[in-house]
JSON list of C-alpha atoms and ligand atoms in Angstrom, two decimals:
[
{"chain": "I", "resi": 17, "resn": "UNK", "atom": "CA", "xyz": [1.56, -1.04, -23.54]},
{"chain": "I", "resi": 18, "resn": "UNK", "atom": "CA", "xyz": [3.94, -3.85, -21.46]},
{"chain": "I", "resi": 19, "resn": "UNK", "atom": "CA", "xyz": [3.10, -4.70, -17.68]},
{"chain": "I", "resi": 20, "resn": "UNK", "atom": "CA", "xyz": [5.34, -4.62, -15.50]},
{"chain": "I", "resi": 21, "resn": "UNK", "atom": "CA", "xyz": [4.02, -6.97, -11.89]},
{"chain": "I", "resi": 22, "resn": "UNK", "atom": "CA", "xyz": [6.48, -4.59, -8.93]},
{"chain": "I", "resi": 23, "resn": "UNK", "atom": "CA", "xyz": [7.29, -5.91, -5.73]},
{"chain": "I", "resi": 24, "resn": "UNK", "atom": "CA", "xyz": [5.68, -4.11, -3.10]},
{"chain": "I", "resi": 25, "resn": "UNK", "atom": "CA", "xyz": [7.62, -2.72, -0.78]},
{"chain": "I", "resi": 26, "resn": "UNK", "atom": "CA", "xyz": [9.22, -1.21, -4.27]},
{"chain": "I", "resi": 27, "resn": "UNK", "atom": "CA", "xyz": [5.90, 1.03, -3.86]},
{"chain": "I", "resi": 28, "resn": "UNK", "atom": "CA", "xyz": [5.65, 0.46, -0.10]},
{"chain": "I", "resi": 29, "resn": "UNK", "atom": "CA", "xyz": [8.87, 0.83, 2.19]},
{"chain": "I", "resi": 30, "resn": "UNK", "atom": "CA", "xyz": [7.02, 0.21, 5.19]},
{"chain": "I", "resi": 31, "resn": "UNK", "atom": "CA", "xyz": [6.13, -3.43, 4.07]},
{"chain": "I", "resi": 32, "resn": "UNK", "atom": "CA", "xyz": [10.44, -4.42, 4.69]},
{"chain": "I", "resi": 33, "resn": "UNK", "atom": "CA", "xyz": [11.73, -6.36, 7.21]},
{"chain": "I", "resi": 34, "resn": "UNK", "atom": "CA", "xyz": [13.17, -4.05, 10.63]},
{"chain": "I", "resi": 35, "resn": "UNK", "atom": "CA", "xyz": [15.86, -1.77, 9.18]},
{"chain": "I", "resi": 36, "resn": "UNK", "atom": "CA", "xyz": [15.18, -3.31, 5.66]},
{"chain": "I", "resi": 37, "resn": "UNK", "atom": "CA", "xyz": [13.84, 0.24, 4.29]},
{"chain": "I", "resi": 38, "resn": "UNK", "atom": "CA", "xyz": [15.87, 2.38, 2.18]},
{"chain": "I", "resi": 39, "resn": "UNK", "atom": "CA", "xyz": [13.56, 5.25, 1.67]},
{"chain": "I", "resi": 40, "resn": "UNK", "atom": "CA", "xyz": [10.68, 6.61, 3.14]},
{"chain": "I", "resi": 41, "resn": "UNK", "atom": "CA", "xyz": [7.03, 5.01, 1.23]},
{"chain": "I", "resi": 42, "resn": "UNK", "atom": "CA", "xyz": [8.10, 4.52, -2.50]},
{"chain": "I", "resi": 43, "resn": "UNK", "atom": "CA", "xyz": [11.31, 4.21, -4.44]},
{"chain": "I", "resi": 44, "resn": "UNK", "atom": "CA", "xyz": [10.27, 6.83, -6.83]},
{"chain": "I", "resi": 45, "resn": "UNK", "atom": "CA", "xyz": [13.60, 6.07, -9.08]},
{"chain": "I", "resi": 46, "resn": "UNK", "atom": "CA", "xyz": [12.55, 2.87, -9.90]},
{"chain": "I", "resi": 47, "resn": "UNK", "atom": "CA", "xyz": [8.48, 3.56, -10.46]},
{"chain": "I", "resi": 48, "resn": "UNK", "atom": "CA", "xyz": [9.78, 6.94, -12.58]},
{"chain": "I", "resi": 49, "resn": "UNK", "atom": "CA", "xyz": [11.58, 4.93, -14.34]},
{"chain": "I", "resi": 50, "resn": "UNK", "atom": "CA", "xyz": [8.83, 2.73, -15.40]},
{"chain": "I", "resi": 51, "resn": "UNK", "atom": "CA", "xyz": [6.75, 5.26, -15.64]},
{"chain": "I", "resi": 52, "resn": "UNK", "atom": "CA", "xyz": [9.20, 6.85, -18.42]},
{"chain": "I", "resi": 53, "resn": "UNK", "atom": "CA", "xyz": [9.45, 3.63, -20.16]},
{"chain": "I", "resi": 54, "resn": "UNK", "atom": "CA", "xyz": [5.18, 3.00, -21.11]},
{"chain": "I", "resi": 55, "resn": "UNK", "atom": "CA", "xyz": [4.59, 0.62, -18.13]},
{"chain": "I", "resi": 56, "resn": "UNK", "atom": "CA", "xyz": [1.56, -0.35, -16.59]},
{"chain": "I", "resi": 57, "resn": "UNK", "atom": "CA", "xyz": [2.34, -0.78, -13.03]},
{"chain": "I", "resi": 58, "resn": "UNK", "atom": "CA", "xyz": [0.91, -3.73, -11.04]},
{"chain": "I", "resi": 59, "resn": "UNK", "atom": "CA", "xyz": [1.92, -3.80, -7.11]},
{"chain": "I", "resi": 60, "resn": "UNK", "atom": "CA", "xyz": [2.22, -7.65, -6.38]},
{"chain": "I", "resi": 61, "resn": "UNK", "atom": "CA", "xyz": [1.38, -8.28, -2.62]},
{"chain": "I", "resi": 62, "resn": "UNK", "atom": "CA", "xyz": [4.24, -8.86, 0.01]},
{"chain": "I", "resi": 63, "resn": "UNK", "atom": "CA", "xyz": [4.85, -12.51, 0.94]},
{"chain": "I", "resi": 64, "resn": "UNK", "atom": "CA", "xyz": [6.48, -11.78, 4.37]},
{"chain": "I", "resi": 65, "resn": "UNK", "atom": "CA", "xyz": [4.20, -8.82, 5.42]},
{"chain": "I", "resi": 66, "resn": "UNK", "atom": "CA", "xyz": [0.99, -11.28, 4.69]},
{"chain": "I", "resi": 67, "resn": "UNK", "atom": "CA", "xyz": [2.42, -14.54, 6.25]},
{"chain": "I", "resi": 68, "resn": "UNK", "atom": "CA", "xyz": [4.43, -13.03, 9.48]},
{"chain": "I", "resi": 69, "resn": "UNK", "atom": "CA", "xyz": [3.53, -9.61, 9.59]},
{"chain": "I", "resi": 70, "resn": "UNK", "atom": "CA", "xyz": [4.99, -6.13, 10.02]},
{"chain": "I", "resi": 71, "resn": "UNK", "atom": "CA", "xyz": [7.65, -7.49, 13.13]},
{"chain": "I", "resi": 72, "resn": "UNK", "atom": "CA", "xyz": [9.01, -10.28, 11.50]},
{"chain": "I", "resi": 73, "resn": "UNK", "atom": "CA", "xyz": [12.65, -11.34, 12.16]},
{"chain": "I", "resi": 74, "resn": "UNK", "atom": "CA", "xyz": [15.12, -11.50, 9.40]},
{"chain": "I", "resi": 75, "resn": "UNK", "atom": "CA", "xyz": [15.47, -14.55, 7.51]},
{"chain": "I", "resi": 76, "resn": "UNK", "atom": "CA", "xyz": [17.15, -17.03, 5.34]},
{"chain": "I", "resi": 77, "resn": "UNK", "atom": "CA", "xyz": [15.88, -18.66, 1.89]},
{"chain": "I", "resi": 78, "resn": "UNK", "atom": "CA", "xyz": [16.49, -22.21, 4.27]},
{"chain": "I", "resi": 79, "resn": "UNK", "atom": "CA", "xyz": [14.12, -20.87, 6.84]},
{"chain": "I", "resi": 80, "resn": "UNK", "atom": "CA", "xyz": [11.59, -19.46, 4.22]},
{"chain": "I", "resi": 81, "resn": "UNK", "atom": "CA", "xyz": [11.29, -22.88, 2.22]},
{"chain": "I", "resi": 82, "resn": "UNK", "atom": "CA", "xyz": [8.57, -24.70, 4.37]},
{"chain": "I", "resi": 83, "resn": "UNK", "atom": "CA", "xyz": [5.05, -26.25, 3.19]},
{"chain": "I", "resi": 84, "resn": "UNK", "atom": "CA", "xyz": [3.82, -23.72, 4.79]},
{"chain": "I", "resi": 85, "resn": "UNK", "atom": "CA", "xyz": [5.33, -20.22, 3.55]},
{"chain": "I", "resi": 86, "resn": "UNK", "atom": "CA", "xyz": [5.12, -21.84, 0.08]},
{"chain": "I", "resi": 87, "resn": "UNK", "atom": "CA", "xyz": [1.54, -22.87, 0.23]},
{"chain": "I", "resi": 88, "resn": "UNK", "atom": "CA", "xyz": [1.06, -19.30, 1.01]},
{"chain": "I", "resi": 89, "resn": "UNK", "atom": "CA", "xyz": [3.30, -17.89, -1.67]},
{"chain": "I", "resi": 90, "resn": "UNK", "atom": "CA", "xyz": [1.03, -20.11, -4.17]},
{"chain": "I", "resi": 91, "resn": "UNK", "atom": "CA", "xyz": [-2.21, -18.57, -2.63]},
{"chain": "I", "resi": 92, "resn": "UNK", "atom": "CA", "xyz": [-0.85, -15.39, -3.22]},
{"chain": "I", "resi": 93, "resn": "UNK", "atom": "CA", "xyz": [0.40, -16.03, -6.72]},
{"chain": "I", "resi": 94, "resn": "UNK", "atom": "CA", "xyz": [-2.64, -17.29, -7.80]},
{"chain": "I", "resi": 95, "resn": "UNK", "atom": "CA", "xyz": [-4.29, -13.83, -6.78]},
{"chain": "I", "resi": 96, "resn": "UNK", "atom": "CA", "xyz": [-1.85, -12.09, -9.09]},
{"chain": "I", "resi": 97, "resn": "UNK", "atom": "CA", "xyz": [-2.23, -13.97, -12.22]},
{"chain": "I", "resi": 98, "resn": "UNK", "atom": "CA", "xyz": [-6.41, -13.70, -11.76]},
{"chain": "I", "resi": 99, "resn": "UNK", "atom": "CA", "xyz": [-5.71, -9.79, -11.00]},
{"chain": "I", "resi": 100, "resn": "UNK", "atom": "CA", "xyz": [-3.64, -10.07, -14.80]},
{"chain": "I", "resi": 101, "resn": "UNK", "atom": "CA", "xyz": [-6.35, -12.08, -16.37]},
{"chain": "I", "resi": 102, "resn": "UNK", "atom": "CA", "xyz": [-9.27, -9.63, -15.14]},
{"chain": "I", "resi": 103, "resn": "UNK", "atom": "CA", "xyz": [-7.85, -6.24, -14.65]},
{"chain": "I", "resi": 104, "resn": "UNK", "atom": "CA", "xyz": [-9.26, -4.03, -16.83]},
{"chain": "I", "resi": 105, "resn": "UNK", "atom": "CA", "xyz": [-5.99, -2.51, -17.69]},
{"chain": "I", "resi": 106, "resn": "UNK", "atom": "CA", "xyz": [-5.38, -5.01, -19.30]},
{"chain": "I", "resi": 107, "resn": "UNK", "atom": "CA", "xyz": [-7.74, -4.33, -22.31]},
{"chain": "I", "resi": 108, "resn": "UNK", "atom": "CA", "xyz": [-5.37, -6.55, -24.93]},
{"chain": "I", "resi": 109, "resn": "UNK", "atom": "CA", "xyz": [-5.87, -10.57, -23.40]},
{"chain": "I", "resi": 110, "resn": "UNK", "atom": "CA", "xyz": [-2.57, -11.06, -25.51]},
{"chain": "I", "resi": 111, "resn": "UNK", "atom": "CA", "xyz": [-1.33, -8.86, -22.91]},
{"chain": "I", "resi": 112, "resn": "UNK", "atom": "CA", "xyz": [-1.48, -11.55, -19.75]},
{"chain": "I", "resi": 113, "resn": "UNK", "atom": "CA", "xyz": [-0.07, -13.80, -21.55]},
{"chain": "I", "resi": 114, "resn": "UNK", "atom": "CA", "xyz": [4.37, -13.71, -21.38]},
{"chain": "I", "resi": 115, "resn": "UNK", "atom": "CA", "xyz": [4.49, -15.50, -24.59]},
{"chain": "I", "resi": 116, "resn": "UNK", "atom": "CA", "xyz": [1.72, -13.92, -26.68]},
{"chain": "I", "resi": 117, "resn": "UNK", "atom": "CA", "xyz": [4.01, -11.95, -29.49]},
{"chain": "I", "resi": 118, "resn": "UNK", "atom": "CA", "xyz": [4.39, -8.44, -29.04]},
{"chain": "I", "resi": 119, "resn": "UNK", "atom": "CA", "xyz": [3.47, -8.74, -24.77]},
{"chain": "I", "resi": 120, "resn": "UNK", "atom": "CA", "xyz": [5.79, -7.72, -22.62]},
{"chain": "I", "resi": 121, "resn": "UNK", "atom": "CA", "xyz": [5.24, -8.32, -19.57]},
{"chain": "I", "resi": 122, "resn": "UNK", "atom": "CA", "xyz": [8.51, -8.02, -16.45]},
{"chain": "I", "resi": 123, "resn": "UNK", "atom": "CA", "xyz": [8.22, -8.97, -12.96]},
{"chain": "I", "resi": 124, "resn": "UNK", "atom": "CA", "xyz": [10.54, -6.68, -11.01]},
{"chain": "I", "resi": 125, "resn": "UNK", "atom": "CA", "xyz": [12.11, -8.82, -7.67]},
{"chain": "I", "resi": 126, "resn": "UNK", "atom": "CA", "xyz": [14.31, -8.02, -5.23]},
{"chain": "I", "resi": 127, "resn": "UNK", "atom": "CA", "xyz": [17.91, -9.30, -5.44]},
{"chain": "I", "resi": 128, "resn": "UNK", "atom": "CA", "xyz": [18.74, -10.54, -1.62]},
{"chain": "I", "resi": 129, "resn": "UNK", "atom": "CA", "xyz": [15.45, -11.77, -0.71]},
{"chain": "I", "resi": 130, "resn": "UNK", "atom": "CA", "xyz": [14.88, -14.58, 0.57]},
{"chain": "I", "resi": 131, "resn": "UNK", "atom": "CA", "xyz": [11.60, -14.07, -1.01]},
{"chain": "I", "resi": 132, "resn": "UNK", "atom": "CA", "xyz": [11.81, -11.91, -3.58]},
{"chain": "I", "resi": 133, "resn": "UNK", "atom": "CA", "xyz": [15.11, -12.70, -5.27]},
{"chain": "I", "resi": 134, "resn": "UNK", "atom": "CA", "xyz": [15.72, -13.13, -8.70]},
{"chain": "I", "resi": 135, "resn": "UNK", "atom": "CA", "xyz": [19.04, -13.44, -9.56]},
{"chain": "I", "resi": 136, "resn": "UNK", "atom": "CA", "xyz": [20.88, -13.51, -5.72]},
{"chain": "I", "resi": 137, "resn": "UNK", "atom": "CA", "xyz": [19.39, -14.66, -2.75]},
{"chain": "I", "resi": 138, "resn": "UNK", "atom": "CA", "xyz": [20.41, -14.68, 1.48]},
{"chain": "I", "resi": 139, "resn": "UNK", "atom": "CA", "xyz": [21.21, -18.40, 2.31]},
{"chain": "I", "resi": 140, "resn": "UNK", "atom": "CA", "xyz": [22.50, -19.35, 5.85]},
{"chain": "I", "resi": 141, "resn": "UNK", "atom": "CA", "xyz": [22.37, -22.84, 5.77]},
{"chain": "I", "resi": 142, "resn": "UNK", "atom": "CA", "xyz": [24.01, -23.27, 9.00]},
{"chain": "I", "resi": 143, "resn": "UNK", "atom": "CA", "xyz": [21.98, -21.10, 11.23]},
{"chain": "I", "resi": 144, "resn": "UNK", "atom": "CA", "xyz": [19.10, -22.46, 13.70]},
{"chain": "I", "resi": 145, "resn": "UNK", "atom": "CA", "xyz": [18.01, -19.02, 14.32]},
{"chain": "I", "resi": 146, "resn": "UNK", "atom": "CA", "xyz": [20.29, -17.97, 17.31]},
{"chain": "I", "resi": 147, "resn": "UNK", "atom": "CA", "xyz": [19.32, -14.27, 17.00]},
{"chain": "I", "resi": 148, "resn": "UNK", "atom": "CA", "xyz": [22.92, -13.38, 17.79]},
{"chain": "I", "resi": 149, "resn": "UNK", "atom": "CA", "xyz": [23.89, -14.87, 14.70]},
{"chain": "I", "resi": 150, "resn": "UNK", "atom": "CA", "xyz": [21.26, -13.16, 12.44]},
{"chain": "I", "resi": 151, "resn": "UNK", "atom": "CA", "xyz": [23.81, -11.70, 10.49]},
{"chain": "I", "resi": 152, "resn": "UNK", "atom": "CA", "xyz": [25.54, -15.20, 9.70]},
{"chain": "I", "resi": 153, "resn": "UNK", "atom": "CA", "xyz": [24.56, -15.46, 5.98]},
{"chain": "I", "resi": 154, "resn": "UNK", "atom": "CA", "xyz": [25.27, -14.77, 2.41]},
{"chain": "I", "resi": 155, "resn": "UNK", "atom": "CA", "xyz": [24.03, -14.14, -0.97]},
{"chain": "I", "resi": 156, "resn": "UNK", "atom": "CA", "xyz": [24.02, -16.68, -3.21]},
{"chain": "I", "resi": 157, "resn": "UNK", "atom": "CA", "xyz": [22.84, -17.32, -6.42]},
{"chain": "I", "resi": 158, "resn": "UNK", "atom": "CA", "xyz": [18.99, -18.45, -6.89]},
{"chain": "I", "resi": 159, "resn": "UNK", "atom": "CA", "xyz": [15.15, -17.28, -7.04]},
{"chain": "I", "resi": 160, "resn": "UNK", "atom": "CA", "xyz": [13.32, -16.84, -3.67]},
{"chain": "I", "resi": 161, "resn": "UNK", "atom": "CA", "xyz": [10.63, -19.34, -3.19]},
{"chain": "I", "resi": 162, "resn": "UNK", "atom": "CA", "xyz": [7.94, -16.36, -3.63]},
{"chain": "I", "resi": 163, "resn": "UNK", "atom": "CA", "xyz": [9.22, -15.83, -7.07]},
{"chain": "I", "resi": 164, "resn": "UNK", "atom": "CA", "xyz": [9.55, -19.76, -7.27]},
{"chain": "I", "resi": 165, "resn": "UNK", "atom": "CA", "xyz": [6.02, -20.15, -6.75]},
{"chain": "I", "resi": 166, "resn": "UNK", "atom": "CA", "xyz": [5.27, -17.30, -9.27]},
{"chain": "I", "resi": 167, "resn": "UNK", "atom": "CA", "xyz": [6.75, -18.48, -11.66]},
{"chain": "I", "resi": 168, "resn": "UNK", "atom": "CA", "xyz": [5.26, -21.85, -11.05]},
{"chain": "I", "resi": 169, "resn": "UNK", "atom": "CA", "xyz": [1.49, -21.03, -10.87]},
{"chain": "I", "resi": 170, "resn": "UNK", "atom": "CA", "xyz": [2.39, -19.05, -14.43]},
{"chain": "I", "resi": 171, "resn": "UNK", "atom": "CA", "xyz": [2.85, -22.71, -15.44]},
{"chain": "I", "resi": 172, "resn": "UNK", "atom": "CA", "xyz": [0.25, -24.08, -14.37]},
{"chain": "I", "resi": 173, "resn": "UNK", "atom": "CA", "xyz": [-1.98, -21.97, -15.97]},
{"chain": "I", "resi": 174, "resn": "UNK", "atom": "CA", "xyz": [-0.23, -22.67, -18.98]},
{"chain": "I", "resi": 175, "resn": "UNK", "atom": "CA", "xyz": [1.70, -19.34, -19.21]},
{"chain": "I", "resi": 176, "resn": "UNK", "atom": "CA", "xyz": [5.56, -19.08, -19.61]},
{"chain": "I", "resi": 177, "resn": "UNK", "atom": "CA", "xyz": [6.68, -17.39, -16.81]},
{"chain": "I", "resi": 178, "resn": "UNK", "atom": "CA", "xyz": [7.12, -13.38, -17.48]},
{"chain": "I", "resi": 179, "resn": "UNK", "atom": "CA", "xyz": [10.86, -11.85, -17.48]},
{"chain": "I", "resi": 180, "resn": "UNK", "atom": "CA", "xyz": [12.26, -11.96, -14.14]},
{"chain": "I", "resi": 181, "resn": "UNK", "atom": "CA", "xyz": [14.80, -8.26, -13.33]},
{"chain": "I", "resi": 182, "resn": "UNK", "atom": "CA", "xyz": [15.71, -8.21, -10.05]},
{"chain": "I", "resi": 183, "resn": "UNK", "atom": "CA", "xyz": [16.95, -4.85, -8.11]},
{"chain": "I", "resi": 184, "resn": "UNK", "atom": "CA", "xyz": [19.49, -5.11, -5.53]},
{"chain": "I", "resi": 185, "resn": "UNK", "atom": "CA", "xyz": [17.17, -3.86, -2.93]},
{"chain": "I", "resi": 186, "resn": "UNK", "atom": "CA", "xyz": [18.26, -6.22, -0.05]},
{"chain": "I", "resi": 187, "resn": "UNK", "atom": "CA", "xyz": [22.27, -6.44, -1.19]},
{"chain": "I", "resi": 188, "resn": "UNK", "atom": "CA", "xyz": [24.69, -3.95, 0.69]},
{"chain": "I", "resi": 189, "resn": "UNK", "atom": "CA", "xyz": [24.68, -0.67, -0.22]},
{"chain": "I", "resi": 190, "resn": "UNK", "atom": "CA", "xyz": [21.86, -0.50, -2.05]},
{"chain": "I", "resi": 191, "resn": "UNK", "atom": "CA", "xyz": [20.15, 3.32, -2.78]},
{"chain": "I", "resi": 192, "resn": "UNK", "atom": "CA", "xyz": [17.08, 4.41, -4.32]},
{"chain": "I", "resi": 193, "resn": "UNK", "atom": "CA", "xyz": [19.21, 5.50, -7.33]},
{"chain": "I", "resi": 194, "resn": "UNK", "atom": "CA", "xyz": [21.82, 2.09, -7.45]},
{"chain": "I", "resi": 195, "resn": "UNK", "atom": "CA", "xyz": [18.06, 0.59, -8.17]},
{"chain": "I", "resi": 196, "resn": "UNK", "atom": "CA", "xyz": [17.06, 2.20, -11.00]},
{"chain": "I", "resi": 197, "resn": "UNK", "atom": "CA", "xyz": [20.52, 1.50, -12.58]},
{"chain": "I", "resi": 198, "resn": "UNK", "atom": "CA", "xyz": [20.01, -2.23, -11.69]},
{"chain": "I", "resi": 199, "resn": "UNK", "atom": "CA", "xyz": [16.61, -1.67, -13.63]},
{"chain": "I", "resi": 200, "resn": "UNK", "atom": "CA", "xyz": [17.78, 0.05, -16.62]},
{"chain": "I", "resi": 201, "resn": "UNK", "atom": "CA", "xyz": [20.93, -2.91, -16.38]},
{"chain": "I", "resi": 202, "resn": "UNK", "atom": "CA", "xyz": [18.03, -5.32, -16.16]},
{"chain": "I", "resi": 203, "resn": "UNK", "atom": "CA", "xyz": [15.35, -4.16, -18.93]},
{"chain": "I", "resi": 204, "resn": "UNK", "atom": "CA", "xyz": [18.06, -3.88, -21.50]},
{"chain": "I", "resi": 205, "resn": "UNK", "atom": "CA", "xyz": [19.16, -7.40, -20.70]},
{"chain": "N", "resi": 306, "resn": "SF4", "atom": "S1", "xyz": [11.94, -8.00, -1.11]},
{"chain": "N", "resi": 306, "resn": "SF4", "atom": "FE1", "xyz": [9.65, -9.18, -1.46]},
{"chain": "N", "resi": 306, "resn": "SF4", "atom": "S2", "xyz": [9.41, -10.48, 0.90]},
{"chain": "N", "resi": 306, "resn": "SF4", "atom": "FE2", "xyz": [10.61, -8.29, 1.57]},
{"chain": "N", "resi": 306, "resn": "SF4", "atom": "S3", "xyz": [9.42, -6.81, 1.63]},
{"chain": "N", "resi": 306, "resn": "SF4", "atom": "FE3", "xyz": [10.28, -6.50, -0.75]},
{"chain": "N", "resi": 306, "resn": "SF4", "atom": "S4", "xyz": [7.71, -7.62, -1.04]},
{"chain": "N", "resi": 306, "resn": "SF4", "atom": "FE4", "xyz": [8.34, -8.42, 0.66]}
]
């Protein structure tokens, strides 16, 4: 049975930064699709919420890219990989090894997020944090800090990192239904 390591906010929109939620609670169309495809769903922790709390300010990848935040992400990543190893749902030992034949482990990230982006992140290299310029960002190709550290943790255990699929929750115009389309496209790719 395939395993989906799901970004925290897909199951808990209350973790989003202010104004970032696209619906109350769970992004049901995304979770429904994973259920329809038979995935075991494991919710990952939110790296930003556990680092800076619910009232954190919007930030770019450059602002989150600090040694302290990376260490925080590494600590969470260790727990995520540990959970896969000991989770009683992973009854097939090969299920924790994404490189094992027939195993499907997919990380569902959030494109546009400076932490959880898979293919796209928020960037503002010239922004020094002035609140009045908080919208001075662009979306550029790249992995978020959390996703980079999660991949590195898999490699440090001798495991090939899982396939990464991003849904564009932190991109303009995102809706629960558009995220389902993103996931369908990502799983097909
Ligand atoms: S995108 Fe990542 S960092 Fe942002 S709220 Fe969701 S889980 Fe947390």
